[in-house]
Amino acid sequence: MAAAAADVLVPRLEEKHEEPQEKKQKKTDEEKQDVPYLSDDDDCFPGELPDMTRAELGLYHRQVYESGGFDVGDFRHSFACGRIEPMGFEGVINDADKKELGEYSMEAIHKYNTDEKKNFKFKEVVKANVQCVSGLMYYITFKAEDASTATIETFQAKVWRGIGFVEVTSIRVKPISISKQGNEDLTICCSRSS
């Protein structure tokens, strides 16, 4: 299930491929010269992260597709430009970020209440992912309480903090994922009507 994948660090997924002989020879020659790093495009400089493998990219793109970016694993052991990443360290978001995400969540629930003629009140941030896109795109999962029924719903909002502005690009009640036979996810979006 995609939601569970976002809670743990995704282990490095290795690919098996054979390098051409001339590339192997070049590396051997460079290593003999005690070069501190290799200059091939697919190698890393010291302190840099390796690019995501094809297997990791495949898993990442499947998670983004299935969850809309809200439930994505932690691939911080590798690099990909523009990737959606979980906020916080080991799932814990610091207080300053939590406060900012709370403000964005309140803006999002206000938009939802206006559009849907509801009366939800923000309760707490559950988790958040972030993506660098001409500013930052936040994928925030939060809880809100319906003031008229006292029921608590989980919402997902995409909030774009651009250069000098903040915009709620989407808000929805979190879809419910139902596992079919353990290997397929069937996503159902629920909305309660009053």
mmCIF file with all atom_site columns, C-alpha atoms in Angstrom:
data_model
loop_
_atom_site.group_PDB
_atom_site.id
_atom_site.type_symbol
_atom_site.label_atom_id
_atom_site.label_alt_id
_atom_site.label_comp_id
_atom_site.label_asym_id
_atom_site.label_entity_id
_atom_site.label_seq_id
_atom_site.pdbx_PDB_ins_code
_atom_site.Cartn_x
_atom_site.Cartn_y
_atom_site.Cartn_z
_atom_site.occupancy
_atom_site.B_iso_or_equiv
_atom_site.pdbx_formal_charge
_atom_site.auth_seq_id
_atom_site.auth_comp_id
_atom_site.auth_asym_id
_atom_site.auth_atom_id
_atom_site.pdbx_PDB_model_num
ATOM 1   C CA . MET A 1 1   ? 0.000   0.000  0.000   1.00 0.00 ? 1   MET A CA 1
ATOM 2   C CA . ALA A 1 2   ? 1.404   3.411  -0.959  1.00 0.00 ? 2   ALA A CA 1
ATOM 3   C CA . ALA A 1 3   ? 0.692   5.074  2.392   1.00 0.00 ? 3   ALA A CA 1
ATOM 4   C CA . ALA A 1 4   ? 2.887   2.658  4.313   1.00 0.00 ? 4   ALA A CA 1
ATOM 5   C CA . ALA A 1 5   ? 5.782   3.160  1.898   1.00 0.00 ? 5   ALA A CA 1
ATOM 6   C CA . ALA A 1 6   ? 6.113   6.821  2.832   1.00 0.00 ? 6   ALA A CA 1
ATOM 7   C CA . ASP A 1 7   ? 6.797   6.125  6.504   1.00 0.00 ? 7   ASP A CA 1
ATOM 8   C CA . VAL A 1 8   ? 10.146  4.359  6.094   1.00 0.00 ? 8   VAL A CA 1
ATOM 9   C CA . LEU A 1 9   ? 13.423  4.965  4.327   1.00 0.00 ? 9   LEU A CA 1
ATOM 10  C CA . VAL A 1 10  ? 13.350  3.126  1.015   1.00 0.00 ? 10  VAL A CA 1
ATOM 11  C CA . PRO A 1 11  ? 16.432  0.873  0.784   1.00 0.00 ? 11  PRO A CA 1
ATOM 12  C CA . ARG A 1 12  ? 18.794  1.431  -2.128  1.00 0.00 ? 12  ARG A CA 1
ATOM 13  C CA . LEU A 1 13  ? 17.490  -0.510 -5.131  1.00 0.00 ? 13  LEU A CA 1
ATOM 14  C CA . GLU A 1 14  ? 20.463  -1.678 -7.167  1.00 0.00 ? 14  GLU A CA 1
ATOM 15  C CA . GLU A 1 15  ? 20.465  -2.397 -10.862 1.00 0.00 ? 15  GLU A CA 1
ATOM 16  C CA . LYS A 1 16  ? 22.598  -5.074 -12.424 1.00 0.00 ? 16  LYS A CA 1
ATOM 17  C CA . HIS A 1 17  ? 24.364  -3.871 -15.520 1.00 0.00 ? 17  HIS A CA 1
ATOM 18  C CA . GLU A 1 18  ? 27.765  -4.454 -17.037 1.00 0.00 ? 18  GLU A CA 1
ATOM 19  C CA . GLU A 1 19  ? 30.032  -1.495 -17.833 1.00 0.00 ? 19  GLU A CA 1
ATOM 20  C CA . PRO A 1 20  ? 31.783  -1.432 -21.206 1.00 0.00 ? 20  PRO A CA 1
ATOM 21  C CA . GLN A 1 21  ? 35.391  -2.716 -21.040 1.00 0.00 ? 21  GLN A CA 1
ATOM 22  C CA . GLU A 1 22  ? 36.890  0.661  -22.085 1.00 0.00 ? 22  GLU A CA 1
ATOM 23  C CA . LYS A 1 23  ? 35.108  2.391  -19.192 1.00 0.00 ? 23  LYS A CA 1
ATOM 24  C CA . LYS A 1 24  ? 36.444  -0.205 -16.752 1.00 0.00 ? 24  LYS A CA 1
ATOM 25  C CA . GLN A 1 25  ? 39.942  0.357  -18.126 1.00 0.00 ? 25  GLN A CA 1
ATOM 26  C CA . LYS A 1 26  ? 39.582  4.163  -17.808 1.00 0.00 ? 26  LYS A CA 1
ATOM 27  C CA . LYS A 1 27  ? 38.566  3.842  -14.158 1.00 0.00 ? 27  LYS A CA 1
ATOM 28  C CA . THR A 1 28  ? 41.495  1.534  -13.473 1.00 0.00 ? 28  THR A CA 1
ATOM 29  C CA . ASP A 1 29  ? 43.927  4.006  -15.085 1.00 0.00 ? 29  ASP A CA 1
ATOM 30  C CA . GLU A 1 30  ? 42.494  6.933  -13.091 1.00 0.00 ? 30  GLU A CA 1
ATOM 31  C CA . GLU A 1 31  ? 42.586  4.970  -9.848  1.00 0.00 ? 31  GLU A CA 1
ATOM 32  C CA . LYS A 1 32  ? 46.287  4.268  -10.436 1.00 0.00 ? 32  LYS A CA 1
ATOM 33  C CA . GLN A 1 33  ? 46.876  8.042  -10.613 1.00 0.00 ? 33  GLN A CA 1
ATOM 34  C CA . ASP A 1 34  ? 45.282  8.497  -7.152  1.00 0.00 ? 34  ASP A CA 1
ATOM 35  C CA . VAL A 1 35  ? 42.604  10.839 -8.481  1.00 0.00 ? 35  VAL A CA 1
ATOM 36  C CA . PRO A 1 36  ? 40.353  11.779 -5.498  1.00 0.00 ? 36  PRO A CA 1
ATOM 37  C CA . TYR A 1 37  ? 37.196  11.296 -7.576  1.00 0.00 ? 37  TYR A CA 1
ATOM 38  C CA . LEU A 1 38  ? 36.154  9.996  -10.957 1.00 0.00 ? 38  LEU A CA 1
ATOM 39  C CA . SER A 1 39  ? 35.019  12.471 -13.572 1.00 0.00 ? 39  SER A CA 1
ATOM 40  C CA . ASP A 1 40  ? 32.601  10.259 -15.515 1.00 0.00 ? 40  ASP A CA 1
ATOM 41  C CA . ASP A 1 41  ? 29.094  11.752 -15.684 1.00 0.00 ? 41  ASP A CA 1
ATOM 42  C CA . ASP A 1 42  ? 27.538  8.762  -13.944 1.00 0.00 ? 42  ASP A CA 1
ATOM 43  C CA . ASP A 1 43  ? 29.953  8.840  -11.017 1.00 0.00 ? 43  ASP A CA 1
ATOM 44  C CA . CYS A 1 44  ? 29.665  11.038 -7.929  1.00 0.00 ? 44  CYS A CA 1
ATOM 45  C CA . PHE A 1 45  ? 32.009  13.643 -6.592  1.00 0.00 ? 45  PHE A CA 1
ATOM 46  C CA . PRO A 1 46  ? 32.879  13.281 -2.904  1.00 0.00 ? 46  PRO A CA 1
ATOM 47  C CA . GLY A 1 47  ? 29.912  14.325 -0.788  1.00 0.00 ? 47  GLY A CA 1
ATOM 48  C CA . GLU A 1 48  ? 27.428  14.009 -3.652  1.00 0.00 ? 48  GLU A CA 1
ATOM 49  C CA . LEU A 1 49  ? 24.581  11.548 -3.756  1.00 0.00 ? 49  LEU A CA 1
ATOM 50  C CA . PRO A 1 50  ? 24.283  8.993  -6.556  1.00 0.00 ? 50  PRO A CA 1
ATOM 51  C CA . ASP A 1 51  ? 21.444  9.411  -9.053  1.00 0.00 ? 51  ASP A CA 1
ATOM 52  C CA . MET A 1 52  ? 18.332  7.314  -8.478  1.00 0.00 ? 52  MET A CA 1
ATOM 53  C CA . THR A 1 53  ? 18.484  3.932  -10.174 1.00 0.00 ? 53  THR A CA 1
ATOM 54  C CA . ARG A 1 54  ? 15.831  2.987  -12.725 1.00 0.00 ? 54  ARG A CA 1
ATOM 55  C CA . ALA A 1 55  ? 14.236  0.697  -10.157 1.00 0.00 ? 55  ALA A CA 1
ATOM 56  C CA . GLU A 1 56  ? 14.069  3.552  -7.626  1.00 0.00 ? 56  GLU A CA 1
ATOM 57  C CA . LEU A 1 57  ? 12.685  5.937  -10.249 1.00 0.00 ? 57  LEU A CA 1
ATOM 58  C CA . GLY A 1 58  ? 10.045  3.374  -11.178 1.00 0.00 ? 58  GLY A CA 1
ATOM 59  C CA . LEU A 1 59  ? 8.975   2.923  -7.555  1.00 0.00 ? 59  LEU A CA 1
ATOM 60  C CA . TYR A 1 60  ? 9.018   6.691  -6.938  1.00 0.00 ? 60  TYR A CA 1
ATOM 61  C CA . HIS A 1 61  ? 6.900   7.474  -10.021 1.00 0.00 ? 61  HIS A CA 1
ATOM 62  C CA . ARG A 1 62  ? 4.411   4.733  -9.096  1.00 0.00 ? 62  ARG A CA 1
ATOM 63  C CA . GLN A 1 63  ? 4.061   6.210  -5.588  1.00 0.00 ? 63  GLN A CA 1
ATOM 64  C CA . VAL A 1 64  ? 3.576   9.730  -6.980  1.00 0.00 ? 64  VAL A CA 1
ATOM 65  C CA . TYR A 1 65  ? 0.991   8.460  -9.484  1.00 0.00 ? 65  TYR A CA 1
ATOM 66  C CA . GLU A 1 66  ? -0.933  6.440  -6.881  1.00 0.00 ? 66  GLU A CA 1
ATOM 67  C CA . SER A 1 67  ? -0.943  9.084  -4.134  1.00 0.00 ? 67  SER A CA 1
ATOM 68  C CA . GLY A 1 68  ? -0.730  12.361 -6.042  1.00 0.00 ? 68  GLY A CA 1
ATOM 69  C CA . GLY A 1 69  ? 2.566   13.061 -4.251  1.00 0.00 ? 69  GLY A CA 1
ATOM 70  C CA . PHE A 1 70  ? 1.184   12.773 -0.721  1.00 0.00 ? 70  PHE A CA 1
ATOM 71  C CA . ASP A 1 71  ? 2.559   9.298  0.107   1.00 0.00 ? 71  ASP A CA 1
ATOM 72  C CA . VAL A 1 72  ? 6.078   9.047  -1.284  1.00 0.00 ? 72  VAL A CA 1
ATOM 73  C CA . GLY A 1 73  ? 8.957   7.035  0.164   1.00 0.00 ? 73  GLY A CA 1
ATOM 74  C CA . ASP A 1 74  ? 12.168  8.512  1.495   1.00 0.00 ? 74  ASP A CA 1
ATOM 75  C CA . PHE A 1 75  ? 14.823  8.270  -1.226  1.00 0.00 ? 75  PHE A CA 1
ATOM 76  C CA . ARG A 1 76  ? 17.274  10.725 0.374   1.00 0.00 ? 76  ARG A CA 1
ATOM 77  C CA . HIS A 1 77  ? 20.147  8.290  -0.144  1.00 0.00 ? 77  HIS A CA 1
ATOM 78  C CA . SER A 1 78  ? 20.033  9.215  -3.845  1.00 0.00 ? 78  SER A CA 1
ATOM 79  C CA . PHE A 1 79  ? 19.474  12.290 -6.016  1.00 0.00 ? 79  PHE A CA 1
ATOM 80  C CA . ALA A 1 80  ? 16.883  13.378 -8.569  1.00 0.00 ? 80  ALA A CA 1
ATOM 81  C CA . CYS A 1 81  ? 16.208  17.019 -9.375  1.00 0.00 ? 81  CYS A CA 1
ATOM 82  C CA . GLY A 1 82  ? 12.693  18.229 -8.518  1.00 0.00 ? 82  GLY A CA 1
ATOM 83  C CA . ARG A 1 83  ? 11.762  15.134 -6.557  1.00 0.00 ? 83  ARG A CA 1
ATOM 84  C CA . ILE A 1 84  ? 8.988   15.200 -3.920  1.00 0.00 ? 84  ILE A CA 1
ATOM 85  C CA . GLU A 1 85  ? 10.522  14.393 -0.520  1.00 0.00 ? 85  GLU A CA 1
ATOM 86  C CA . PRO A 1 86  ? 9.153   13.843 2.989   1.00 0.00 ? 86  PRO A CA 1
ATOM 87  C CA . MET A 1 87  ? 9.642   16.808 5.316   1.00 0.00 ? 87  MET A CA 1
ATOM 88  C CA . GLY A 1 88  ? 11.366  16.452 8.646   1.00 0.00 ? 88  GLY A CA 1
ATOM 89  C CA . PHE A 1 89  ? 13.963  14.122 10.025  1.00 0.00 ? 89  PHE A CA 1
ATOM 90  C CA . GLU A 1 90  ? 12.787  10.536 10.500  1.00 0.00 ? 90  GLU A CA 1
ATOM 91  C CA . GLY A 1 91  ? 9.181   11.681 10.179  1.00 0.00 ? 91  GLY A CA 1
ATOM 92  C CA . VAL A 1 92  ? 9.427   14.475 12.771  1.00 0.00 ? 92  VAL A CA 1
ATOM 93  C CA . ILE A 1 93  ? 8.709   17.975 11.449  1.00 0.00 ? 93  ILE A CA 1
ATOM 94  C CA . ASN A 1 94  ? 10.323  20.805 13.435  1.00 0.00 ? 94  ASN A CA 1
ATOM 95  C CA . ASP A 1 95  ? 8.111   23.331 15.240  1.00 0.00 ? 95  ASP A CA 1
ATOM 96  C CA . ALA A 1 96  ? 8.770   26.253 12.856  1.00 0.00 ? 96  ALA A CA 1
ATOM 97  C CA . ASP A 1 97  ? 7.851   24.165 9.794   1.00 0.00 ? 97  ASP A CA 1
ATOM 98  C CA . LYS A 1 98  ? 4.841   22.678 11.602  1.00 0.00 ? 98  LYS A CA 1
ATOM 99  C CA . LYS A 1 99  ? 3.578   26.199 12.371  1.00 0.00 ? 99  LYS A CA 1
ATOM 100 C CA . GLU A 1 100 ? 3.997   27.277 8.735   1.00 0.00 ? 100 GLU A CA 1
ATOM 101 C CA . LEU A 1 101 ? 2.307   24.095 7.473   1.00 0.00 ? 101 LEU A CA 1
ATOM 102 C CA . GLY A 1 102 ? -0.544  24.705 9.943   1.00 0.00 ? 102 GLY A CA 1
ATOM 103 C CA . GLU A 1 103 ? -1.085  28.179 8.478   1.00 0.00 ? 103 GLU A CA 1
ATOM 104 C CA . TYR A 1 104 ? -1.141  26.756 4.949   1.00 0.00 ? 104 TYR A CA 1
ATOM 105 C CA . SER A 1 105 ? -3.548  24.013 6.082   1.00 0.00 ? 105 SER A CA 1
ATOM 106 C CA . MET A 1 106 ? -5.884  26.668 7.529   1.00 0.00 ? 106 MET A CA 1
ATOM 107 C CA . GLU A 1 107 ? -5.843  28.497 4.185   1.00 0.00 ? 107 GLU A CA 1
ATOM 108 C CA . ALA A 1 108 ? -6.589  25.219 2.414   1.00 0.00 ? 108 ALA A CA 1
ATOM 109 C CA . ILE A 1 109 ? -9.499  24.268 4.704   1.00 0.00 ? 109 ILE A CA 1
ATOM 110 C CA . HIS A 1 110 ? -10.905 27.791 4.308   1.00 0.00 ? 110 HIS A CA 1
ATOM 111 C CA . LYS A 1 111 ? -10.870 27.260 0.513   1.00 0.00 ? 111 LYS A CA 1
ATOM 112 C CA . TYR A 1 112 ? -12.529 23.846 0.963   1.00 0.00 ? 112 TYR A CA 1
ATOM 113 C CA . ASN A 1 113 ? -15.221 25.299 3.258   1.00 0.00 ? 113 ASN A CA 1
ATOM 114 C CA . THR A 1 114 ? -15.931 28.127 0.797   1.00 0.00 ? 114 THR A CA 1
ATOM 115 C CA . ASP A 1 115 ? -16.066 25.834 -2.247  1.00 0.00 ? 115 ASP A CA 1
ATOM 116 C CA . GLU A 1 116 ? -18.027 22.995 -0.599  1.00 0.00 ? 116 GLU A CA 1
ATOM 117 C CA . LYS A 1 117 ? -20.150 25.084 1.803   1.00 0.00 ? 117 LYS A CA 1
ATOM 118 C CA . LYS A 1 118 ? -18.809 23.165 4.822   1.00 0.00 ? 118 LYS A CA 1
ATOM 119 C CA . ASN A 1 119 ? -17.561 24.215 8.246   1.00 0.00 ? 119 ASN A CA 1
ATOM 120 C CA . PHE A 1 120 ? -14.330 22.322 8.993   1.00 0.00 ? 120 PHE A CA 1
ATOM 121 C CA . LYS A 1 121 ? -11.789 23.603 11.527  1.00 0.00 ? 121 LYS A CA 1
ATOM 122 C CA . PHE A 1 122 ? -8.100  22.750 11.234  1.00 0.00 ? 122 PHE A CA 1
ATOM 123 C CA . LYS A 1 123 ? -6.820  20.382 13.977  1.00 0.00 ? 123 LYS A CA 1
ATOM 124 C CA . GLU A 1 124 ? -3.256  19.235 13.208  1.00 0.00 ? 124 GLU A CA 1
ATOM 125 C CA . VAL A 1 125 ? -0.681  18.452 10.530  1.00 0.00 ? 125 VAL A CA 1
ATOM 126 C CA . VAL A 1 126 ? -0.214  14.707 10.104  1.00 0.00 ? 126 VAL A CA 1
ATOM 127 C CA . LYS A 1 127 ? 2.706   14.820 7.658   1.00 0.00 ? 127 LYS A CA 1
ATOM 128 C CA . ALA A 1 128 ? 4.026   16.752 4.703   1.00 0.00 ? 128 ALA A CA 1
ATOM 129 C CA . ASN A 1 129 ? 6.138   16.337 1.597   1.00 0.00 ? 129 ASN A CA 1
ATOM 130 C CA . VAL A 1 130 ? 7.904   19.120 -0.276  1.00 0.00 ? 130 VAL A CA 1
ATOM 131 C CA . GLN A 1 131 ? 9.082   19.716 -3.844  1.00 0.00 ? 131 GLN A CA 1
ATOM 132 C CA . CYS A 1 132 ? 11.230  22.533 -5.191  1.00 0.00 ? 132 CYS A CA 1
ATOM 133 C CA . VAL A 1 133 ? 9.288   24.222 -8.058  1.00 0.00 ? 133 VAL A CA 1
ATOM 134 C CA . SER A 1 134 ? 9.936   27.968 -8.537  1.00 0.00 ? 134 SER A CA 1
ATOM 135 C CA . GLY A 1 135 ? 9.496   28.129 -4.810  1.00 0.00 ? 135 GLY A CA 1
ATOM 136 C CA . LEU A 1 136 ? 8.147   25.157 -2.880  1.00 0.00 ? 136 LEU A CA 1
ATOM 137 C CA . MET A 1 137 ? 5.139   22.888 -3.442  1.00 0.00 ? 137 MET A CA 1
ATOM 138 C CA . TYR A 1 138 ? 3.910   21.414 -0.167  1.00 0.00 ? 138 TYR A CA 1
ATOM 139 C CA . TYR A 1 139 ? 1.884   18.186 -0.099  1.00 0.00 ? 139 TYR A CA 1
ATOM 140 C CA . ILE A 1 140 ? 0.227   18.483 3.315   1.00 0.00 ? 140 ILE A CA 1
ATOM 141 C CA . THR A 1 141 ? -1.848  15.786 5.017   1.00 0.00 ? 141 THR A CA 1
ATOM 142 C CA . PHE A 1 142 ? -3.806  17.200 7.958   1.00 0.00 ? 142 PHE A CA 1
ATOM 143 C CA . LYS A 1 143 ? -6.843  16.600 10.145  1.00 0.00 ? 143 LYS A CA 1
ATOM 144 C CA . ALA A 1 144 ? -9.845  18.903 10.438  1.00 0.00 ? 144 ALA A CA 1
ATOM 145 C CA . GLU A 1 145 ? -13.046 18.665 12.451  1.00 0.00 ? 145 GLU A CA 1
ATOM 146 C CA . ASP A 1 146 ? -16.519 19.285 11.067  1.00 0.00 ? 146 ASP A CA 1
ATOM 147 C CA . ALA A 1 147 ? -17.948 21.886 13.465  1.00 0.00 ? 147 ALA A CA 1
ATOM 148 C CA . SER A 1 148 ? -21.530 20.713 12.910  1.00 0.00 ? 148 SER A CA 1
ATOM 149 C CA . THR A 1 149 ? -21.003 16.946 13.434  1.00 0.00 ? 149 THR A CA 1
ATOM 150 C CA . ALA A 1 150 ? -17.716 16.815 15.407  1.00 0.00 ? 150 ALA A CA 1
ATOM 151 C CA . THR A 1 151 ? -16.365 14.213 12.957  1.00 0.00 ? 151 THR A CA 1
ATOM 152 C CA . ILE A 1 152 ? -12.688 14.415 12.098  1.00 0.00 ? 152 ILE A CA 1
ATOM 153 C CA . GLU A 1 153 ? -11.592 14.002 8.482   1.00 0.00 ? 153 GLU A CA 1
ATOM 154 C CA . THR A 1 154 ? -8.137  13.693 6.980   1.00 0.00 ? 154 THR A CA 1
ATOM 155 C CA . PHE A 1 155 ? -7.451  16.157 4.170   1.00 0.00 ? 155 PHE A CA 1
ATOM 156 C CA . GLN A 1 156 ? -4.706  16.511 1.593   1.00 0.00 ? 156 GLN A CA 1
ATOM 157 C CA . ALA A 1 157 ? -3.748  19.922 0.237   1.00 0.00 ? 157 ALA A CA 1
ATOM 158 C CA . LYS A 1 158 ? -1.188  21.048 -2.312  1.00 0.00 ? 158 LYS A CA 1
ATOM 159 C CA . VAL A 1 159 ? 0.065   24.508 -1.412  1.00 0.00 ? 159 VAL A CA 1
ATOM 160 C CA . TRP A 1 160 ? 2.508   26.395 -3.614  1.00 0.00 ? 160 TRP A CA 1
ATOM 161 C CA . ARG A 1 161 ? 4.722   28.881 -1.825  1.00 0.00 ? 161 ARG A CA 1
ATOM 162 C CA . GLY A 1 162 ? 6.052   30.810 -4.773  1.00 0.00 ? 162 GLY A CA 1
ATOM 163 C CA . ILE A 1 163 ? 8.294   33.844 -4.839  1.00 0.00 ? 163 ILE A CA 1
ATOM 164 C CA . GLY A 1 164 ? 6.271   36.365 -2.828  1.00 0.00 ? 164 GLY A CA 1
ATOM 165 C CA . PHE A 1 165 ? 2.929   34.503 -2.750  1.00 0.00 ? 165 PHE A CA 1
ATOM 166 C CA . VAL A 1 166 ? 1.156   31.422 -1.399  1.00 0.00 ? 166 VAL A CA 1
ATOM 167 C CA . GLU A 1 167 ? -1.543  29.592 -3.380  1.00 0.00 ? 167 GLU A CA 1
ATOM 168 C CA . VAL A 1 168 ? -3.676  26.572 -2.462  1.00 0.00 ? 168 VAL A CA 1
ATOM 169 C CA . THR A 1 169 ? -3.631  24.627 -5.735  1.00 0.00 ? 169 THR A CA 1
ATOM 170 C CA . SER A 1 170 ? -5.835  21.741 -4.553  1.00 0.00 ? 170 SER A CA 1
ATOM 171 C CA . ILE A 1 171 ? -7.564  20.332 -1.490  1.00 0.00 ? 171 ILE A CA 1
ATOM 172 C CA . ARG A 1 172 ? -9.421  17.050 -1.041  1.00 0.00 ? 172 ARG A CA 1
ATOM 173 C CA . VAL A 1 173 ? -10.582 14.582 1.561   1.00 0.00 ? 173 VAL A CA 1
ATOM 174 C CA . LYS A 1 174 ? -7.878  11.919 1.655   1.00 0.00 ? 174 LYS A CA 1
ATOM 175 C CA . PRO A 1 175 ? -8.841  8.983  -0.565  1.00 0.00 ? 175 PRO A CA 1
ATOM 176 C CA . ILE A 1 176 ? -9.207  5.599  1.113   1.00 0.00 ? 176 ILE A CA 1
ATOM 177 C CA . SER A 1 177 ? -6.953  2.863  -0.295  1.00 0.00 ? 177 SER A CA 1
ATOM 178 C CA . ILE A 1 178 ? -8.307  -0.662 -0.127  1.00 0.00 ? 178 ILE A CA 1
ATOM 179 C CA . SER A 1 179 ? -5.851  -3.481 -0.731  1.00 0.00 ? 179 SER A CA 1
ATOM 180 C CA . LYS A 1 180 ? -7.144  -6.177 -3.086  1.00 0.00 ? 180 LYS A CA 1
ATOM 181 C CA . GLN A 1 181 ? -5.476  -9.577 -2.542  1.00 0.00 ? 181 GLN A CA 1
ATOM 182 C CA . GLY A 1 182 ? -2.469  -7.856 -1.003  1.00 0.00 ? 182 GLY A CA 1
ATOM 183 C CA . ASN A 1 183 ? -0.785  -6.735 -4.217  1.00 0.00 ? 183 ASN A CA 1
ATOM 184 C CA . GLU A 1 184 ? -3.114  -4.252 -5.893  1.00 0.00 ? 184 GLU A CA 1
ATOM 185 C CA . ASP A 1 185 ? -4.378  -0.974 -4.530  1.00 0.00 ? 185 ASP A CA 1
ATOM 186 C CA . LEU A 1 186 ? -7.859  0.216  -5.318  1.00 0.00 ? 186 LEU A CA 1
ATOM 187 C CA . THR A 1 187 ? -8.209  3.882  -4.469  1.00 0.00 ? 187 THR A CA 1
ATOM 188 C CA . ILE A 1 188 ? -11.643 5.193  -3.646  1.00 0.00 ? 188 ILE A CA 1
ATOM 189 C CA . CYS A 1 189 ? -12.284 8.854  -3.006  1.00 0.00 ? 189 CYS A CA 1
ATOM 190 C CA . CYS A 1 190 ? -14.974 9.297  -0.427  1.00 0.00 ? 190 CYS A CA 1
ATOM 191 C CA . SER A 1 191 ? -17.016 12.343 0.375   1.00 0.00 ? 191 SER A CA 1
ATOM 192 C CA . ARG A 1 192 ? -19.746 12.293 2.923   1.00 0.00 ? 192 ARG A CA 1
ATOM 193 C CA . SER A 1 193 ? -22.927 14.065 2.021   1.00 0.00 ? 193 SER A CA 1
ATOM 194 C CA . SER A 1 194 ? -25.061 15.666 4.683   1.00 0.00 ? 194 SER A CA 1
#
